[in-house]
Tab-separated table of C-alpha atoms in Angstrom:
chain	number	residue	atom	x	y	z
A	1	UNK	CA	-52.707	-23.148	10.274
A	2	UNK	CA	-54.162	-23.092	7.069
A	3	UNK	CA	-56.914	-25.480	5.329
A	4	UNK	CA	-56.040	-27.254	2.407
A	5	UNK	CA	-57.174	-27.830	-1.193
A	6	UNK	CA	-56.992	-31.676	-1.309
A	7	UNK	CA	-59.339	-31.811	1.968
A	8	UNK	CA	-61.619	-34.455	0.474
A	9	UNK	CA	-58.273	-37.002	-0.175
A	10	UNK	CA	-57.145	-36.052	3.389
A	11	UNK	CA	-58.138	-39.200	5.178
A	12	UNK	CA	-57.406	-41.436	2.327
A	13	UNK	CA	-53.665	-40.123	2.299
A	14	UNK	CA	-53.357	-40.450	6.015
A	15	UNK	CA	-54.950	-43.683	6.542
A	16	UNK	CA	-51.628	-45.626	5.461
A	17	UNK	CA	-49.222	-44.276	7.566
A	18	UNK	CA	-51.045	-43.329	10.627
A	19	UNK	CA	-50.405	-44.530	14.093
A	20	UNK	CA	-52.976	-46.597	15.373
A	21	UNK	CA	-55.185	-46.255	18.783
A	22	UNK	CA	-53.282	-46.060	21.753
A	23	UNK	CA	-51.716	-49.803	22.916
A	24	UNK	CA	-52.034	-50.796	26.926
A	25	UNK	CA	-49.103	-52.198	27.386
A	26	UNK	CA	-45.723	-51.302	27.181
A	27	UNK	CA	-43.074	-51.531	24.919
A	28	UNK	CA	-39.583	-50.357	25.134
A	29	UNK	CA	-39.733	-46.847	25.514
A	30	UNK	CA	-38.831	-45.976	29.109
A	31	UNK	CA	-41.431	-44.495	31.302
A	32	UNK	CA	-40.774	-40.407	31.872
A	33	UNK	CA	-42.130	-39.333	35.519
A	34	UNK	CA	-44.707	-36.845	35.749
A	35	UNK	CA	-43.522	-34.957	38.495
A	36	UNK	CA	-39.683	-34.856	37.574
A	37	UNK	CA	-37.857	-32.634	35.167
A	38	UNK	CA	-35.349	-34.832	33.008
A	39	UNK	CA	-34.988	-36.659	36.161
A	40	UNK	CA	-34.517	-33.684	38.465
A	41	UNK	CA	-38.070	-33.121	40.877
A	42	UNK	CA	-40.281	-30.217	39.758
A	43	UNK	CA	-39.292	-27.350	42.037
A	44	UNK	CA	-41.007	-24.085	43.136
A	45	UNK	CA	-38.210	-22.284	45.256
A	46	UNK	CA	-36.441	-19.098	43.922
A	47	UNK	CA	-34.170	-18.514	40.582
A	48	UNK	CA	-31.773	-16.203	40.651
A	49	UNK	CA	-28.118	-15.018	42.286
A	50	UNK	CA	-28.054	-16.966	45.714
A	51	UNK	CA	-27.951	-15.093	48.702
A	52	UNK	CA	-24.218	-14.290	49.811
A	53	UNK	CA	-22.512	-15.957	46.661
A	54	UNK	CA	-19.028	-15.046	45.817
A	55	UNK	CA	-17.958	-12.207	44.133
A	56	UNK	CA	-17.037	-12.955	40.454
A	57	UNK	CA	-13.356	-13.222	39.383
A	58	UNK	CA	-13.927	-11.552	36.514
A	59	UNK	CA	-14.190	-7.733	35.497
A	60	UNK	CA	-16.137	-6.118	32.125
A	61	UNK	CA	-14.176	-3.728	30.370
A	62	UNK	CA	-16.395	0.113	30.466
A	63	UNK	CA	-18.106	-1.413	33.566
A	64	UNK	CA	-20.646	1.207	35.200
A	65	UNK	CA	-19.872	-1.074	38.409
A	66	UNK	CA	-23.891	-1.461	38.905
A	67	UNK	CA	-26.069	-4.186	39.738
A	68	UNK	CA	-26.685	-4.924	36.018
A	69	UNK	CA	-22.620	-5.527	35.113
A	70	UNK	CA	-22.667	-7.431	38.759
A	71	UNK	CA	-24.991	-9.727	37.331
A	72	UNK	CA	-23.518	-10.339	34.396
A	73	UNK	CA	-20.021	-10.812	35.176
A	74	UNK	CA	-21.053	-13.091	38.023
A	75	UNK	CA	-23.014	-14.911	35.613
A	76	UNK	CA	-19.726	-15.116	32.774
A	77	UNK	CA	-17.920	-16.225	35.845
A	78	UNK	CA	-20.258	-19.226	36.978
A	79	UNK	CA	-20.881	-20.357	33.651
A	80	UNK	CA	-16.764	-20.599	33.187
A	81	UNK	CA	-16.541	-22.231	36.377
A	82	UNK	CA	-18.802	-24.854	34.919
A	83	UNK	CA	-16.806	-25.228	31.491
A	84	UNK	CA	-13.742	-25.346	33.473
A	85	UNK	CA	-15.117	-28.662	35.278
A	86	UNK	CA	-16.933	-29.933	32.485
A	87	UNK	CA	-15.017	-29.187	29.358
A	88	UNK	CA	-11.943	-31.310	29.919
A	89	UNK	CA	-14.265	-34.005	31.435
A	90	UNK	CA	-16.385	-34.531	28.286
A	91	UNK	CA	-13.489	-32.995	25.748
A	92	UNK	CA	-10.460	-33.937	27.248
A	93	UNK	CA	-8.798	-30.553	27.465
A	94	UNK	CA	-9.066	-27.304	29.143
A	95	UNK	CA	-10.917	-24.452	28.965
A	96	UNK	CA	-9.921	-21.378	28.028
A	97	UNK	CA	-11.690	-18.616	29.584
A	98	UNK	CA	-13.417	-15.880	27.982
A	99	UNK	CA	-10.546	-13.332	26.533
A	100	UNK	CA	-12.228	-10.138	27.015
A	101	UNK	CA	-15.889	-8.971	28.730
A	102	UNK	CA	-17.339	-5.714	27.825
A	103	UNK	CA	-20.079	-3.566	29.027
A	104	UNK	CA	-21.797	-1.057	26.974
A	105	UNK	CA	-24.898	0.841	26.813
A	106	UNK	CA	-26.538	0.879	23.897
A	107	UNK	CA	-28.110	4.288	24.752
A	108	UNK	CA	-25.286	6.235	25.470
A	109	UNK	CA	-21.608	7.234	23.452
A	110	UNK	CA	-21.030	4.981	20.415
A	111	UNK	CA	-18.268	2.419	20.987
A	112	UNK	CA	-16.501	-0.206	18.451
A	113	UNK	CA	-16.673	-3.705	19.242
A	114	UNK	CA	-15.648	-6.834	16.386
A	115	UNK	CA	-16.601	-4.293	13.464
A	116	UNK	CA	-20.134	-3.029	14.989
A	117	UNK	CA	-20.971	0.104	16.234
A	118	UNK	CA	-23.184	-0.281	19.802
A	119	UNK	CA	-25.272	2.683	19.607
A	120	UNK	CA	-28.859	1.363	19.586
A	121	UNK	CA	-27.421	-2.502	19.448
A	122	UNK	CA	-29.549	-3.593	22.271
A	123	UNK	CA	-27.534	-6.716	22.275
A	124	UNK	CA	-25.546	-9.461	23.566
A	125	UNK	CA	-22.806	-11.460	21.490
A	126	UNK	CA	-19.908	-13.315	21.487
A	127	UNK	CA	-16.785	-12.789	18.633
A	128	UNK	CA	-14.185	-15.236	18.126
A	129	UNK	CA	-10.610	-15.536	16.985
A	130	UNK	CA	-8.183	-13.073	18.252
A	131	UNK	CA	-11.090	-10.841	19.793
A	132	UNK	CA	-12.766	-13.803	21.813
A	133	UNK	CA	-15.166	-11.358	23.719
A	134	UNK	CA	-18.431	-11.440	25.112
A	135	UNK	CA	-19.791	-7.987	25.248
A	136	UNK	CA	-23.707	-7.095	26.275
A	137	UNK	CA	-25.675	-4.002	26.502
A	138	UNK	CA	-26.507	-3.118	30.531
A	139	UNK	CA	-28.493	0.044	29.069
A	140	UNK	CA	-31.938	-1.775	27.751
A	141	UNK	CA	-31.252	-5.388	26.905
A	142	UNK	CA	-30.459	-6.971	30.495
A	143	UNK	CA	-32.382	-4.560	32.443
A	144	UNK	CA	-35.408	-5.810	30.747
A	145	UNK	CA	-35.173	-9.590	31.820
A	146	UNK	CA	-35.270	-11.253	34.831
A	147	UNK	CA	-32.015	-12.036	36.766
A	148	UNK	CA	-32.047	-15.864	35.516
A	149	UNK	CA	-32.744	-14.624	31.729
A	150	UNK	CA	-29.907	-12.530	32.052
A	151	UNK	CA	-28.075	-15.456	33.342
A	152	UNK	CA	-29.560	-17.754	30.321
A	153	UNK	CA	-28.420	-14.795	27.733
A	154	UNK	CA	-24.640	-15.159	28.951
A	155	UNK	CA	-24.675	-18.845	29.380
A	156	UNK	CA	-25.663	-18.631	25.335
A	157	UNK	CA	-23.193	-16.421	24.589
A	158	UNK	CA	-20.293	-18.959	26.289
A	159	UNK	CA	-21.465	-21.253	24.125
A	160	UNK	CA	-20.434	-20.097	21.276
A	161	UNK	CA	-17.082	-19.586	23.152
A	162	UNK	CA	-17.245	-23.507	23.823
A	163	UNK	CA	-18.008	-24.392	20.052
A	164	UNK	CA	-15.254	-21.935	18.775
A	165	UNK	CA	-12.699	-23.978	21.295
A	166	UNK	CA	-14.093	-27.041	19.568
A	167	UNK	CA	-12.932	-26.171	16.232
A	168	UNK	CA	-16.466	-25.085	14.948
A	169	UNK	CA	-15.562	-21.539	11.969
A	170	UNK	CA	-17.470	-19.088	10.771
A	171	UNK	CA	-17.947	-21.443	7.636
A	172	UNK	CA	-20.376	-23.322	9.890
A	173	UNK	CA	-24.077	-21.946	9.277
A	174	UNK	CA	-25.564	-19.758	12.257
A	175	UNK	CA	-28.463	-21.481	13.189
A	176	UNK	CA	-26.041	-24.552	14.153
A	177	UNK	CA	-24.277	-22.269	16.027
A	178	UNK	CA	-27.255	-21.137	17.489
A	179	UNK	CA	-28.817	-24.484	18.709
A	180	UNK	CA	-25.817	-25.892	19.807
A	181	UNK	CA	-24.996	-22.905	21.893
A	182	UNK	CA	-28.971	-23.080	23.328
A	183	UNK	CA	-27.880	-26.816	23.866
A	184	UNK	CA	-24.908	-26.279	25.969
A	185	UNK	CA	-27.190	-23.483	27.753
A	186	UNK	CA	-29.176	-26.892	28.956
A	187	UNK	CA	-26.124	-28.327	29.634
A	188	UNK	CA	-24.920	-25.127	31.638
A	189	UNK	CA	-28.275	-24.858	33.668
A	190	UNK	CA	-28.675	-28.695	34.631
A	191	UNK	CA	-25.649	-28.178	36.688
A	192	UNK	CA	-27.310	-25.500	38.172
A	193	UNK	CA	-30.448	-27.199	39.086
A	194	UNK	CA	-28.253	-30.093	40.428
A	195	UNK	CA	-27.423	-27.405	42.944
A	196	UNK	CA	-23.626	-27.259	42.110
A	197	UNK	CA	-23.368	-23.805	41.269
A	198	UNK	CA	-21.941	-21.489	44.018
A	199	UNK	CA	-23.374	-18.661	42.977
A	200	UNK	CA	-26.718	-19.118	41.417
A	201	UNK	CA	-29.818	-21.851	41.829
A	202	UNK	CA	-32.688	-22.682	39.533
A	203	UNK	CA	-36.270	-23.781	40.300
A	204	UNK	CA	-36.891	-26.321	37.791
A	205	UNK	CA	-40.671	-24.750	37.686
A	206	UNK	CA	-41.289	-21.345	37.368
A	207	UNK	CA	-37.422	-20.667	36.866
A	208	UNK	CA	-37.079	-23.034	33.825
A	209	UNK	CA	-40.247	-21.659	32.749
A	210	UNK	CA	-39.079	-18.530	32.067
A	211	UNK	CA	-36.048	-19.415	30.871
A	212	UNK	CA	-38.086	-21.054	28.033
A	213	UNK	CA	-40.698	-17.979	27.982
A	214	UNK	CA	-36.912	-16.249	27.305
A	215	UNK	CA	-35.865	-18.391	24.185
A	216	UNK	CA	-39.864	-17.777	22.957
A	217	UNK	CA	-39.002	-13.859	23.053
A	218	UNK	CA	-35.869	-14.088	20.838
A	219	UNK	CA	-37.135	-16.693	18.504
A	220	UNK	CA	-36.823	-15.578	14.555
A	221	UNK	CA	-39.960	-14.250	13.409
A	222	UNK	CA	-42.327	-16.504	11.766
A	223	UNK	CA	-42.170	-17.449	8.421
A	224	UNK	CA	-38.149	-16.887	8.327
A	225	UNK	CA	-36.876	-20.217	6.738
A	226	UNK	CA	-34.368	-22.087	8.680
A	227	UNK	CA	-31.557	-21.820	6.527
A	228	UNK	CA	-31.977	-18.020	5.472
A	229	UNK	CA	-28.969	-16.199	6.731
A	230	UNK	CA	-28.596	-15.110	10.202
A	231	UNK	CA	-31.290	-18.166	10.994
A	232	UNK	CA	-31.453	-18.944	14.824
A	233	UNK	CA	-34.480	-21.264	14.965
A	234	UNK	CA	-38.124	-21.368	16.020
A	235	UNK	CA	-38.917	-20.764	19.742
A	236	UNK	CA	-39.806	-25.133	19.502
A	237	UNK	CA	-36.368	-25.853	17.694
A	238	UNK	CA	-34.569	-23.790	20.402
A	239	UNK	CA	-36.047	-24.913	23.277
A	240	UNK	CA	-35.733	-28.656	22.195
A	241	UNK	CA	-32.036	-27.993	21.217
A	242	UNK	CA	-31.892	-25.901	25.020
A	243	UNK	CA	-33.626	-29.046	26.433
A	244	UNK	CA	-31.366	-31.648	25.032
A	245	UNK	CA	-28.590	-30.099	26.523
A	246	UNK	CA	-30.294	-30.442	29.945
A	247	UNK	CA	-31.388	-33.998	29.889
A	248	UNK	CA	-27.718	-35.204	28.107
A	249	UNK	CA	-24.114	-34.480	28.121
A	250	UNK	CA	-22.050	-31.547	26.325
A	251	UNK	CA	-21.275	-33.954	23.460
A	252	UNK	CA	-24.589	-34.403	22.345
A	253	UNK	CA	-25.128	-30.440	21.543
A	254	UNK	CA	-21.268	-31.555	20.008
A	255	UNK	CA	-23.392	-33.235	17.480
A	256	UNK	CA	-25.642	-30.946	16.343
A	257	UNK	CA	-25.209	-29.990	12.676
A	258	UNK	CA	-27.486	-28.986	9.799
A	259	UNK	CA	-28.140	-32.680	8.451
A	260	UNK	CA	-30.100	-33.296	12.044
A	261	UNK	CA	-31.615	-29.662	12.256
A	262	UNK	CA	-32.610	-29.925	8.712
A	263	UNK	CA	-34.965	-32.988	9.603
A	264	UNK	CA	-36.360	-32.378	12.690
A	265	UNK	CA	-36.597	-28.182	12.458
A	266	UNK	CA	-40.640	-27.105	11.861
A	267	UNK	CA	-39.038	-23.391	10.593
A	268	UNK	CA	-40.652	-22.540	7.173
A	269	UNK	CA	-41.154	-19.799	4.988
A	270	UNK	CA	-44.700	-18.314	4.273
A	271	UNK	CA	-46.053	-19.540	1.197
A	272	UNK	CA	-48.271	-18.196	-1.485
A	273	UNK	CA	-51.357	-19.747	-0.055
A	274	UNK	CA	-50.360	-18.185	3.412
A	275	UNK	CA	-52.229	-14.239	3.099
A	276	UNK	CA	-53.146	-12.722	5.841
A	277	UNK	CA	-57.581	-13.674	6.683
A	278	UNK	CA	-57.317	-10.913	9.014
A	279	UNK	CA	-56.580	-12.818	12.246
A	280	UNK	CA	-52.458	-12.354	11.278
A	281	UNK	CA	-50.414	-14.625	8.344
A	282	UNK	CA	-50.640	-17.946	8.779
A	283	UNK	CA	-53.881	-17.771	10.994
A	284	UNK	CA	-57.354	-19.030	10.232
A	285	UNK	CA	-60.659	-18.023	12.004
A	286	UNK	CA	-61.392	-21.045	14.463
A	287	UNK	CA	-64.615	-21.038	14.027
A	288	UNK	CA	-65.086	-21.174	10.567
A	289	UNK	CA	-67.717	-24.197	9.833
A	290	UNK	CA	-64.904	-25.418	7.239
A	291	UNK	CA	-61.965	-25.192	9.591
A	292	UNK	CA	-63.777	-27.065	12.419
A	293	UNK	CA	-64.903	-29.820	9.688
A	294	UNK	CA	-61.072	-30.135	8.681
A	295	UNK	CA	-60.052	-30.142	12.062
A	296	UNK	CA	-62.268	-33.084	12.752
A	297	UNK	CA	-60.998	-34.891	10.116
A	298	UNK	CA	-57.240	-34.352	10.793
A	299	UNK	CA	-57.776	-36.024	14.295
A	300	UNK	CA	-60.198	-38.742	13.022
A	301	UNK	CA	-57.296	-39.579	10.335
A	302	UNK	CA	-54.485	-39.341	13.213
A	303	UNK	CA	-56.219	-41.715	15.450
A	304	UNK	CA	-58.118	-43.750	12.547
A	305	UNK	CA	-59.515	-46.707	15.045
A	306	UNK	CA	-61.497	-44.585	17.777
A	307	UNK	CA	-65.045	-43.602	17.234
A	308	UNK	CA	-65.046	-40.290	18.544
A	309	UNK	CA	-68.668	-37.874	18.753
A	310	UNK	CA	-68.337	-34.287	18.687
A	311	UNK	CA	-71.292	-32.784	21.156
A	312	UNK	CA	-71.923	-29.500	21.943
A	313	UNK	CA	-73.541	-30.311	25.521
A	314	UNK	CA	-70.406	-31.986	26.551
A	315	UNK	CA	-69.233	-29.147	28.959
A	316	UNK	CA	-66.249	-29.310	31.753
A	317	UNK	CA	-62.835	-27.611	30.702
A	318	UNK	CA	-62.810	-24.580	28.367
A	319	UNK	CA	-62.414	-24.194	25.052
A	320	UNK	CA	-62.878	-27.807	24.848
A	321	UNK	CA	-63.784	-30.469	27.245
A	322	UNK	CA	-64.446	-34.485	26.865
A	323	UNK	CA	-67.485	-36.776	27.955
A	324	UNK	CA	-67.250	-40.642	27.967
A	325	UNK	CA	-66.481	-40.427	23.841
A	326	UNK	CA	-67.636	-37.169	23.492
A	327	UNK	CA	-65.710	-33.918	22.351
A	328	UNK	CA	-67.635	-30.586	23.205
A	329	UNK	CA	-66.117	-27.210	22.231
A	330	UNK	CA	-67.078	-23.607	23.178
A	331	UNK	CA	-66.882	-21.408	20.111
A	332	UNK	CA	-66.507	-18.270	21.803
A	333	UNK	CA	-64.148	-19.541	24.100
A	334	UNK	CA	-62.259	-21.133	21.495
A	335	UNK	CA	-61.592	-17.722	19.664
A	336	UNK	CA	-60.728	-16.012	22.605
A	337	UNK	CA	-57.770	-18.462	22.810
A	338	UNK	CA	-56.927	-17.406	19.124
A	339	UNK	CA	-55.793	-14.605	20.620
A	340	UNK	CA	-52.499	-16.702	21.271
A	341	UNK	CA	-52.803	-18.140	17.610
A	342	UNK	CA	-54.960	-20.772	15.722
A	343	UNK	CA	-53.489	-23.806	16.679
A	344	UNK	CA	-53.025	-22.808	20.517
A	345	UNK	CA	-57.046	-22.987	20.249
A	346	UNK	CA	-57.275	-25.938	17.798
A	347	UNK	CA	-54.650	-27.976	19.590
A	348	UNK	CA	-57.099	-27.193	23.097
A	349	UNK	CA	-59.473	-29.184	21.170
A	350	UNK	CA	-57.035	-31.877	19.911
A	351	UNK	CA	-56.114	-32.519	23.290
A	352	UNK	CA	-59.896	-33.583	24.562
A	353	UNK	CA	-59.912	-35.612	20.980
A	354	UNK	CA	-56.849	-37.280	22.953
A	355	UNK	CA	-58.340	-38.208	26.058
A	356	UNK	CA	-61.105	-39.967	24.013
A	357	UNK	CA	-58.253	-41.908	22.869
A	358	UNK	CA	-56.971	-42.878	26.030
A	359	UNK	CA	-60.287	-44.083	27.286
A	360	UNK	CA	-60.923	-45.961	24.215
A	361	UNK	CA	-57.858	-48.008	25.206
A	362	UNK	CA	-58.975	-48.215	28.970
A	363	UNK	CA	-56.008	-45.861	30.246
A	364	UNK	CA	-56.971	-43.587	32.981
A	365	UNK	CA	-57.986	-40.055	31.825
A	366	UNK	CA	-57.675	-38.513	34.963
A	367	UNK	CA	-54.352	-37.268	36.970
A	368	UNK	CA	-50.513	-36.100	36.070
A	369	UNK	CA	-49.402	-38.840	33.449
A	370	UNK	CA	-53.243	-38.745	31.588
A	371	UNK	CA	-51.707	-35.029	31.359
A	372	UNK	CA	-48.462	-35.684	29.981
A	373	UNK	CA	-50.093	-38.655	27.726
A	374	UNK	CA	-52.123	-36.256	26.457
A	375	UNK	CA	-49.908	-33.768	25.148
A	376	UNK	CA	-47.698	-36.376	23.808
A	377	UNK	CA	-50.650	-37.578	21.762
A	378	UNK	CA	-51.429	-33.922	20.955
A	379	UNK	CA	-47.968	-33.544	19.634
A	380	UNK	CA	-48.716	-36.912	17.710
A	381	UNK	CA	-51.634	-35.089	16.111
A	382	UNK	CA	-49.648	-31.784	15.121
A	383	UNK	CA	-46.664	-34.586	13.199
A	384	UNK	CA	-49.767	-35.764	11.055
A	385	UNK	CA	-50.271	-32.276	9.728
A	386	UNK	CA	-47.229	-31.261	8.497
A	387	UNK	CA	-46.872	-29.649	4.965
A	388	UNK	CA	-46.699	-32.327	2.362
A	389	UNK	CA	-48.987	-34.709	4.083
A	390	UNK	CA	-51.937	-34.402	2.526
A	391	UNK	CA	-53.785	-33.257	5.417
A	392	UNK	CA	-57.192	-31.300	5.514
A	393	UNK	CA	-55.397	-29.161	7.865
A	394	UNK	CA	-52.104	-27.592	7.743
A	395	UNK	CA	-49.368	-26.178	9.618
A	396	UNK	CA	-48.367	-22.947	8.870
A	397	UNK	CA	-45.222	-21.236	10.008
A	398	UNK	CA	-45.342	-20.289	13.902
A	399	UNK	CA	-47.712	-22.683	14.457
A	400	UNK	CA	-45.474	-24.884	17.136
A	401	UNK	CA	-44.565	-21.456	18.804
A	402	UNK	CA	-48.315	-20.835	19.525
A	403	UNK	CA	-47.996	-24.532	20.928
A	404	UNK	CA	-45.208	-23.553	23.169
A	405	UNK	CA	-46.553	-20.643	24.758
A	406	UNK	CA	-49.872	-22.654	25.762
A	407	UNK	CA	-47.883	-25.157	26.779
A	408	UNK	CA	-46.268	-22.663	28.984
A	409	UNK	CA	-49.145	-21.348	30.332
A	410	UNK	CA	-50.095	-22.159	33.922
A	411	UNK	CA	-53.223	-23.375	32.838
A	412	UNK	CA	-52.476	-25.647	29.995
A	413	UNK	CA	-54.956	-27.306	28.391
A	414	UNK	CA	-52.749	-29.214	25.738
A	415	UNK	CA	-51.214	-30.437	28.442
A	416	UNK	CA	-53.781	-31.071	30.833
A	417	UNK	CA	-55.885	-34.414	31.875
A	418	UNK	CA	-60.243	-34.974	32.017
A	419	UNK	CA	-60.438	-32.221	34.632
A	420	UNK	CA	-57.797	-29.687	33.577
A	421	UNK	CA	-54.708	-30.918	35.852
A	422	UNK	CA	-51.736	-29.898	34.267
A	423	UNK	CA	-48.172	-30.927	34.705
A	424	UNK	CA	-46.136	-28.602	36.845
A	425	UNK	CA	-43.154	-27.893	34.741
A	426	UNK	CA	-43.703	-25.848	31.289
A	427	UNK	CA	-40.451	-27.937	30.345
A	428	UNK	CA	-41.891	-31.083	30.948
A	429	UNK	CA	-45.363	-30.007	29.271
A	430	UNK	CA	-43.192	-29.511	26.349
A	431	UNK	CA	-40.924	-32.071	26.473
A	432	UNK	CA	-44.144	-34.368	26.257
A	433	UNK	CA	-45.487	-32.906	23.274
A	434	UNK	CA	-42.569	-32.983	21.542
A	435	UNK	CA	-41.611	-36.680	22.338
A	436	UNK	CA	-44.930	-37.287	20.223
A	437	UNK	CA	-44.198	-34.534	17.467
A	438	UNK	CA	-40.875	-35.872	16.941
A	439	UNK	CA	-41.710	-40.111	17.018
A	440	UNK	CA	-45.198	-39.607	15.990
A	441	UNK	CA	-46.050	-42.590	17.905
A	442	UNK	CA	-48.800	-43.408	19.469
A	443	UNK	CA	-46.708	-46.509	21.159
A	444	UNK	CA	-44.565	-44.068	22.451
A	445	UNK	CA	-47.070	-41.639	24.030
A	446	UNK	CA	-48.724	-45.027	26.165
A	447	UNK	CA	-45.285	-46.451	27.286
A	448	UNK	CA	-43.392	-43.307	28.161
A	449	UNK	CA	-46.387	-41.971	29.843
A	450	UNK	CA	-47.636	-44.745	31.715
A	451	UNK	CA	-49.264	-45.397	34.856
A	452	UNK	CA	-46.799	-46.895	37.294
């Protein structure tokens, strides 16, 4: 995050376009369940290959035959099985398996594969056109993940098998290849959650988790512009592409393209202003006198209508809690948050600045929607201060990554109601905030997350 040099006009150039306080009553947004996942119930069980499954059909090429290449080729295998149900369902013709599958190690002899060499490519890709292979290091890369990330790297790399059988070329820029092939990952992995795969099952808790925690881990670097070359997306743009393809059908990750990446991605490049304050680029120290000041007055401009104190006796939840219209924040707790990055800390404190909302407007601030509410609202905050706005505060590049980890976190507090109650499911934690980044509506936030 980074403060900004037209703080005093911050308020004034918010004012206008702001949502207002939170509404009581709905509208027509549907409501989203609490305790379900995209419609699916929040699960706890195990992820991973199911006991007794089938042996795959289908062999890698320089196999060592252990568990690693096991894994993997059962995974290719179930993730064709899938496209061969689905794709002439939703595309109306077949699917084409995989041409070739290759096993190599990237710490061992040097091979050739689609014009790269794979010593020390700790890898996994995909080529098209005549080579149409998927080919993955069983040396470091997969024996570093967890059996349902390896699963989640090979469902990727079939997608870009699916989008080359759909006519998309190498003309087409990469991170649209890249979010459409975490979207028909979604796709891939709904199926499995449905409990149709034969060979592996997902927990749509802990196991979607970390297939999001997965997506965070090979997210471009901050500060890496979206369309630089070789662009694959934030970890916030890929796990909203990933979860679109869970919660709809194979056509919508059809439709991604760089028109509808370019407005909703939050991937910038550093600017000038950006140096390094010694808590990393793009980070500010939280508890700054100037940076709390311009915190308050983001929120106070986001949610112009609700009188909210700041008090430092206010105590409950850590590094912020809320008291009947209060706000009270721990300093020292707050910068040991930092640790994940300034807005994981300042967004802690945004999300008691929500609950003040809520009560304002007589919703309850207590239990599993209040929790979902508020990180919708939270997200609603984080929409008011992007670049350009006019905002005291800023986002800086990475910022919404910090927000996804914390939101991943078993002990969310972005996500989390009055008492610290969080929603089970990471995905649906971040599915909530992102419903209000993306409509920055405080109508939405009430009537999607609604009491029943």
């Amino acid at each position: 995050m980074k403060t900004a040099v037209v703080a005093a006009v911050a308020a004034a150039a918010l004012a206008g376009c702001a949502p207002q306080s939170v509404p009581g009553t709905a509208v027509d947004s549907p409501r989203l369940d609490p305790t379900k996942v995209a419609g699916l119930a929040i699960t706890t069980g195990d992820s991973g290959l199911k006991p007794g499954a089938p042996a795959p059909d289908r062999q890698a090429q320089n196999s060592d035959g252990g568990r690693i290449d096991q894994l993997a080729t059962a995974a290719v295998a179930d993730v064709e099985q899938y496209w061969g149900k689905r794709f002439p369902e939703v595309f109306d013709e077949d699917f084409a398996p995989v041409g070739r599958l290759v096993s190599y190690d990237s710490r061992g002899p040097n091979q050739r594969l689609c014009g790269t060499d794979t010593a020390g490519l700790v890898n996994a890709f995909y080529c098209s056109g005549e080579q149409d292979l998927v080919a993955w290091d069983r040396g470091e890369l997969l024996p570093s993940l967890d059996d349902i990330s390896v699963v989640a790297v090979l469902a990727h790399e079939i997608g870009h098998a699916v989008q080359f059988r759909l006519g998309v070329d190498g003309q087409t820029p990469t991170i649209v290849k890249e979010q459409q092939a975490d979207c028909y990952t979604g796709n891939y992995f709904r199926w499995v959650a449905e409990g149709k795969s034969q060979r592996f099952q997902l927990s749509t808790g802990p196991g979607l988790n970390q297939i999001l925690a997965t997506l965070f881990a090979i997210r471009d670097s901050a500060g890496t512009s979206f369309d630089s070359a070789g662009a694959h997306g934030t970890a916030f743009d890929r796990v909203t592409a990933f979860q679109f393809g869970f919660a709809e059908e194979p056509k919508r990750c059809a439709e991604i393209d760089f028109a509808e990446i370019q407005r909703r991605s939050t991937q910038q490049a550093f600017g000038e202003a950006d140096e390094d304050q010694g808590f990393g680029r793009g980070n500010i120290k939280v508890d700054d006198q100037q940076a709390l000041a311009d915190l308050r007055d983001s929120l106070a401009a986001a949610f112009p209508d609700v009188p909210v104190r700041f008090d430092a006796s206010c105590r409950g939840t850590s590094p912020a809690a809320y008291c009947q219209g209060a706000v009270g924040v721990d300093l020292r707790a707050l910068v040991g948050v930092s640790r994940i990055g300034d807005f994981a800390a300042f967004g802690a404190v945004a999300s008691r600045y929500a609950l003040a909302v809520q009560d304002a407007a007589g919703l309850p601030v207590e239990g599993l929607v209040a929790g979902q509410r508020t990180a919708c609202l939270t997200g609603l905050w984080a929409s008011t201060i992007v670049r350009g706005k006019g905002a005291a505060l800023e986002l800086s590049p990475g910022d919404l990554d910090e927000a996804v980890v914390e939101l991943l976190s078993r002990n969310s507090l972005i996500a989390g109601d009055v008492r610290g109650q969080t929603i089970p499911s990471g995905f649906a934690r971040v599915e909530a905030f992102r419903e209000g980044f993306l409509t920055g509506s405080a109508d939405t936030c009430a009537t999607r997350f609604r009491p029943t």
